[in-house]
Amino acid sequence: MRLRAGKPIAVAELDAIDSGIVEILRENGRATNQEIAERLSVTPATISVRLKRLEENKALRVVAVTDFAAHDLNIVIAVGIKVYGRDARDVGMDLAKLPEVFSINVMNGVNDLEMLVTLSRFEEISLFLVEHVAPIPGVSQIEPGIAADIVKFEFNVAPL
């Protein structure tokens, strides 16, 4: 049993086949049941049943991950935001409506919110921060940081 946000979540026991399925899909999210079955020396029907069970048990979720550059998004900025006079979560919900924002988190620390933003060109940074972020009620201070290089970007964060 693991905890997420204070609530228990049942984690299905994964055997070698389940773990193999997950690893293959991490390598290639487009792998077919036939390809997975061949690599694991089982039938495609076995893979189909296992995938359904893994999804039903919340041990696996299939999602699409976008390549930023393929969408002409060449700039990633991390923005720390201090909030005053308003609940940080409410400010975060307003910021989350901006299409450039792909992640926003309520924080315990120096900043009340941390936001990740993607943009196409450097010229858009000031416009985005001044005209879209700053006017949101409760935003009292903005601390942007521009990503110089992406060292690691993956969603494979859950251990098997």
Rosetta silent file (secondary structure, phi, psi, omega in degrees, C-alpha in Angstrom):
SEQUENCE: MRLRAGKPIAVAELDAIDSGIVEILRENGRATNQEIAERLSVTPATISVRLKRLEENKALRVVAVTDFAAHDLNIVIAVGIKVYGRDARDVGMDLAKLPEVFSINVMNGVNDLEMLVTLSRFEEISLFLVEHVAPIPGVSQIEPGIAADIVKFEFNVAPL
SCORE:     score description
SCORE:     0.000 S_00000001
   1 L     0.000  129.775  176.895    0.000    0.000    0.000 S_00000001
   2 E  -116.801  157.515  178.814    1.398    3.433   -0.958 S_00000001
   3 E  -105.354  137.115  172.188    0.200    6.884    0.019 S_00000001
   4 E  -134.392  119.503 -177.999   -0.625    9.632   -2.455 S_00000001
   5 L    52.388   39.127  175.270   -1.858   12.945   -1.063 S_00000001
   6 L    80.150   -1.582 -177.917   -2.598   11.188    2.228 S_00000001
   7 E  -110.908  135.640  179.247   -4.885    8.565    0.667 S_00000001
   8 E   -70.496  141.759  176.847   -3.948    4.889    0.375 S_00000001
   9 E  -127.779  126.775  177.862   -3.643    3.471   -3.121 S_00000001
  10 L   -72.989  128.761  178.084   -3.515   -0.264   -3.770 S_00000001
  11 L  -108.458  118.878 -178.899   -0.501   -1.115   -5.911 S_00000001
  12 L   -65.106  143.026  174.892   -0.880   -4.288   -7.931 S_00000001
  13 L   -71.604  127.283  179.752    1.948   -6.783   -7.658 S_00000001
  14 L  -101.403  128.038  175.557    3.807   -6.774  -10.954 S_00000001
  15 L   -92.052 -173.163 -176.455    5.355   -9.983  -12.210 S_00000001
  16 H   -62.075  -37.289 -179.924    8.086  -10.266  -14.845 S_00000001
  17 H   -68.394  -46.447  178.398    5.612  -10.063  -17.736 S_00000001
  18 H   -58.543  -46.866 -179.943    3.883   -6.962  -16.330 S_00000001
  19 H   -62.424  -39.154  177.709    7.243   -5.298  -15.698 S_00000001
  20 H   -63.077  -42.545  177.681    8.370   -6.237  -19.204 S_00000001
  21 H   -58.864  -48.555 -178.966    5.250   -4.704  -20.740 S_00000001
  22 H   -60.948  -45.563 -179.219    5.806   -1.461  -18.860 S_00000001
  23 H   -63.152  -42.416  179.166    9.487   -1.295  -19.842 S_00000001
  24 H   -63.368  -42.930  179.290    8.756   -1.959  -23.507 S_00000001
  25 H   -68.814  -29.580  174.201    6.070    0.729  -23.555 S_00000001
  26 H   -65.790  -39.025  179.039    8.469    3.165  -21.858 S_00000001
  27 H   -70.189  -42.389 -175.518   10.959    2.522  -24.659 S_00000001
  28 L  -147.087   96.361 -178.530    8.345    2.677  -27.396 S_00000001
  29 L   -63.996  -10.879  179.803    4.844    3.809  -26.526 S_00000001
  30 L  -100.268    5.819 -179.508    3.677    2.727  -29.984 S_00000001
  31 L   -59.632  136.428  178.887    4.718   -0.906  -29.620 S_00000001
  32 L   -82.451  163.250  175.598    1.923   -3.244  -30.723 S_00000001
  33 H   -57.806  -37.671  179.287    0.645   -6.153  -28.665 S_00000001
  34 H   -62.524  -46.500 -179.870    2.273   -8.434  -31.251 S_00000001
  35 H   -63.002  -44.254  179.542    5.685   -6.754  -30.836 S_00000001
  36 H   -63.118  -44.971 -179.302    5.460   -6.851  -27.049 S_00000001
  37 H   -59.355  -43.760  179.590    4.349  -10.500  -27.124 S_00000001
  38 H   -61.948  -42.963 -178.791    7.279  -11.490  -29.334 S_00000001
  39 H   -67.621  -30.595 -177.333    9.785   -9.780  -27.060 S_00000001
  40 H  -100.440    1.515  179.388    8.306  -11.410  -23.952 S_00000001
  41 L    57.829   45.669  174.334    7.671  -14.819  -25.557 S_00000001
  42 L  -133.847  179.393 -179.397    3.938  -14.820  -24.834 S_00000001
  43 L   -86.794  154.860  174.844    0.820  -14.493  -26.987 S_00000001
  44 H   -58.456  -33.529  178.135   -0.679  -11.156  -28.089 S_00000001
  45 H   -62.764  -39.032  177.541   -3.875  -12.174  -26.251 S_00000001
  46 H   -61.982  -42.485 -179.992   -1.858  -12.427  -23.013 S_00000001
  47 H   -63.135  -43.878 -179.763   -0.522   -8.923  -23.587 S_00000001
  48 H   -59.276  -47.245  179.597   -4.025   -7.595  -24.235 S_00000001
  49 H   -63.236  -44.197 -178.881   -5.380   -9.112  -21.008 S_00000001
  50 H   -64.280  -43.103  178.919   -2.368   -7.891  -19.013 S_00000001
  51 H   -60.444  -43.921  179.701   -2.615   -4.345  -20.390 S_00000001
  52 H   -61.731  -44.389 -179.992   -6.300   -4.160  -19.498 S_00000001
  53 H   -65.242  -41.963  179.561   -5.601   -5.415  -15.955 S_00000001
  54 H   -61.643  -41.076  178.282   -2.675   -3.002  -15.478 S_00000001
  55 H   -68.522  -43.618  179.821   -4.860   -0.075  -16.545 S_00000001
  56 H   -62.840  -35.320  179.768   -7.812   -1.173  -14.387 S_00000001
  57 L   -85.558    4.234  179.073   -5.511   -1.523  -11.345 S_00000001
  58 L    62.213   24.155  176.749   -4.033    1.933  -12.037 S_00000001
  59 L   -87.861  -14.801 -178.645   -0.565    0.399  -12.347 S_00000001
  60 L  -149.483  139.761  175.406   -0.239    1.720  -15.890 S_00000001
  61 L  -137.455  128.103  179.743   -1.732    4.623  -17.774 S_00000001
  62 L   -89.267  124.006  179.537   -1.159    5.238  -21.446 S_00000001
  63 L  -135.321  157.611  174.244   -0.607    8.916  -22.239 S_00000001
  64 L   -95.154  136.413  177.386    0.724   10.923  -25.155 S_00000001
  65 L  -116.429  126.483 -176.955    3.818   13.032  -24.499 S_00000001
  66 L   -88.577  140.309  172.162    4.461   15.937  -26.816 S_00000001
  67 L   -85.926  115.769 -176.487    7.882   16.897  -28.117 S_00000001
  68 H   -53.565  -48.526 -175.549    8.096   20.643  -27.478 S_00000001
  69 H   -61.213  -32.011  179.419   10.354   21.342  -30.464 S_00000001
  70 H   -64.563  -19.574  179.124    7.941   19.578  -32.832 S_00000001
  71 H  -108.732   20.204  179.364    5.422   22.292  -31.931 S_00000001
  72 L    60.173   32.244  175.012    7.946   25.140  -32.304 S_00000001
  73 L  -103.934  101.341 -171.237    8.217   25.523  -28.524 S_00000001
  74 L  -106.818   -7.572 -177.057   11.903   26.263  -28.045 S_00000001
  75 E  -120.151  130.003  172.852   11.934   28.073  -24.705 S_00000001
  76 E  -118.601  125.484  175.744   11.182   26.547  -21.306 S_00000001
  77 E  -122.694  141.504  173.253   10.990   28.887  -18.341 S_00000001
  78 E  -102.059  129.494 -175.713   10.487   28.066  -14.698 S_00000001
  79 E  -124.105  118.115  172.218    8.633   30.828  -12.904 S_00000001
  80 E   -87.363  137.110 -177.161    8.473   31.239   -9.153 S_00000001
  81 E  -130.778  128.714  172.261    5.473   33.268   -8.028 S_00000001
  82 E   -96.591  138.578 -176.800    4.784   34.912   -4.712 S_00000001
  83 E  -114.446  140.279  177.061    1.099   35.424   -3.912 S_00000001
  84 L  -139.342  133.859  173.575   -0.409   38.147   -1.743 S_00000001
  85 L    80.282    9.422 -177.776   -4.009   38.805   -0.735 S_00000001
  86 L  -157.519  153.560  178.671   -5.441   35.687   -2.297 S_00000001
  87 L   -65.160  131.716 -177.691   -5.301   31.923   -1.861 S_00000001
  88 H   -58.948  -38.926 -179.560   -2.313   30.489   -3.761 S_00000001
  89 H   -62.980  -39.509  178.232   -4.392   27.611   -5.125 S_00000001
  90 H   -65.302  -41.767  176.545   -6.912   30.067   -6.617 S_00000001
  91 H   -63.230  -42.507  178.279   -4.119   32.064   -8.251 S_00000001
  92 H   -59.898  -39.360  178.531   -2.673   28.799   -9.541 S_00000001
  93 H   -64.354  -38.352  176.775   -6.021   27.854  -11.075 S_00000001
  94 H   -66.407  -43.614  178.718   -6.107   31.195  -12.915 S_00000001
  95 H   -64.050  -35.616 -178.786   -2.526   30.726  -14.146 S_00000001
  96 H   -62.956  -20.264  179.015   -3.338   27.171  -15.252 S_00000001
  97 L   -74.598  -17.299  179.871   -5.808   28.612  -17.780 S_00000001
  98 L   -73.204  127.150 -174.582   -2.950   30.192  -19.743 S_00000001
  99 L   -63.853  -22.346 -179.855   -2.164   27.899  -22.700 S_00000001
 100 L   -74.796  -18.200 -176.805    1.605   28.408  -22.338 S_00000001
 101 E   -83.796  123.913  176.944    1.572   26.873  -18.838 S_00000001
 102 E  -112.808   -5.642  175.333    2.168   23.122  -18.783 S_00000001
 103 E  -157.868  136.738  173.579    2.751   22.676  -15.055 S_00000001
 104 E  -144.260  134.403 -175.350    1.871   24.634  -11.946 S_00000001
 105 E  -131.473  137.068  171.230    2.467   23.574   -8.372 S_00000001
 106 E   -79.997  130.341 -171.002    1.502   25.024   -4.997 S_00000001
 107 L  -115.874  157.460  163.819    4.717   25.119   -2.989 S_00000001
 108 L  -111.941  112.884 -176.824    5.984   25.221    0.579 S_00000001
 109 L   156.735 -153.670 -176.557    9.126   27.312    0.373 S_00000001
 110 L   -60.455  -44.555 -179.836   10.387   30.604   -0.983 S_00000001
 111 L  -105.118  151.986  178.334    7.671   30.847   -3.627 S_00000001
 112 L   -80.400  -31.172  179.839    3.986   30.110   -3.233 S_00000001
 113 E  -134.652  148.630  170.785    3.714   28.725   -6.768 S_00000001
 114 E  -126.805  131.849 -173.982    6.139   27.225   -9.276 S_00000001
 115 E  -130.075  138.811  172.654    5.134   27.228  -12.912 S_00000001
 116 E  -109.744  133.996 -172.312    6.701   25.703  -16.042 S_00000001
 117 E  -132.681  141.922  173.136    6.008   27.496  -19.302 S_00000001
 118 E  -116.593  137.640  179.136    6.858   26.816  -22.947 S_00000001
 119 E  -137.922  164.446 -179.352    7.229   29.547  -25.552 S_00000001
 120 L   -84.973  -43.068 -173.192    8.492   29.738  -29.128 S_00000001
 121 L  -133.423  152.626  178.316   10.819   32.747  -28.969 S_00000001
 122 L   -56.706  -34.080 -178.104   12.740   34.735  -26.345 S_00000001
 123 H   -61.990  -20.604 -177.998   10.812   37.846  -27.384 S_00000001
 124 H   -81.201  -16.994 -173.549    7.629   36.273  -25.989 S_00000001
 125 H   -60.928  -54.115 -178.201    8.927   35.961  -22.425 S_00000001
 126 H   -60.840  -45.456  178.730    8.456   39.575  -21.355 S_00000001
 127 H   -57.489  -47.385 -179.227    5.080   39.824  -23.072 S_00000001
 128 H   -60.617  -49.244 -176.469    3.861   36.629  -21.402 S_00000001
 129 H   -68.641  -43.642 -175.299    5.025   37.638  -17.916 S_00000001
 130 H   -77.200  -42.291 -173.521    3.987   41.302  -18.065 S_00000001
 131 H   -95.128  -20.399 -176.484    0.717   41.047  -19.955 S_00000001
 132 H  -112.613  -39.722 -176.620   -0.587   37.613  -18.966 S_00000001
 133 H   -87.910  -53.015 -174.978    0.864   36.634  -15.578 S_00000001
 134 L   -55.168  -38.469 -178.615    1.352   39.924  -13.688 S_00000001
 135 L   -70.916  -10.850 -177.523   -2.275   41.149  -14.081 S_00000001
 136 L   -68.417  126.084 -178.932   -3.713   38.060  -12.391 S_00000001
 137 L   -56.094  130.195  179.429   -5.089   39.111   -8.990 S_00000001
 138 L   102.741  -20.455  177.563   -2.856   37.905   -6.175 S_00000001
 139 E   -73.781  115.007 -177.820    0.372   37.711   -8.188 S_00000001
 140 E  -109.308  -24.941  179.170    2.760   39.904   -6.210 S_00000001
 141 E  -152.251  139.395 -178.816    6.201   38.847   -7.444 S_00000001
 142 E  -122.058  128.490  179.373    7.459   36.908  -10.466 S_00000001
 143 E  -125.699   90.483 -178.371   10.870   35.210  -10.550 S_00000001
 144 E   -83.928  148.850  171.890   11.547   33.666  -13.980 S_00000001
 145 E  -134.101  131.055 -177.659   14.418   31.358  -14.831 S_00000001
 146 E   -95.060  129.432  178.443   15.189   30.356  -18.397 S_00000001
 147 L   -69.718  121.054  178.328   16.205   26.756  -19.027 S_00000001
 148 L   -80.516  -31.179  179.685   19.643   26.799  -20.687 S_00000001
 149 L  -160.987  148.730  176.759   19.488   23.077  -21.481 S_00000001
 150 L   -99.901  111.755 -178.032   17.207   20.155  -20.702 S_00000001
 151 L   -84.751  -39.998 -179.832   19.280   17.468  -19.020 S_00000001
 152 L  -144.761  131.362  176.470   16.413   15.115  -18.191 S_00000001
 153 L  -146.692  102.463  178.209   12.791   15.121  -19.301 S_00000001
 154 L  -154.454  159.772 -179.963   10.776   11.977  -18.744 S_00000001
 155 L  -107.711    7.481 -179.103    7.590   10.783  -17.180 S_00000001
 156 L   -83.278   63.036 -173.903    8.898    7.426  -15.998 S_00000001
 157 L   -96.228  -17.853 -178.667    8.914    8.516  -12.378 S_00000001
 158 L   -85.633  128.489  178.624    6.977    5.683  -10.752 S_00000001
 159 L   -70.965  153.026  176.385    9.107    2.737   -9.676 S_00000001
 160 L   -86.211    0.000    0.000    8.104   -0.732  -10.775 S_00000001
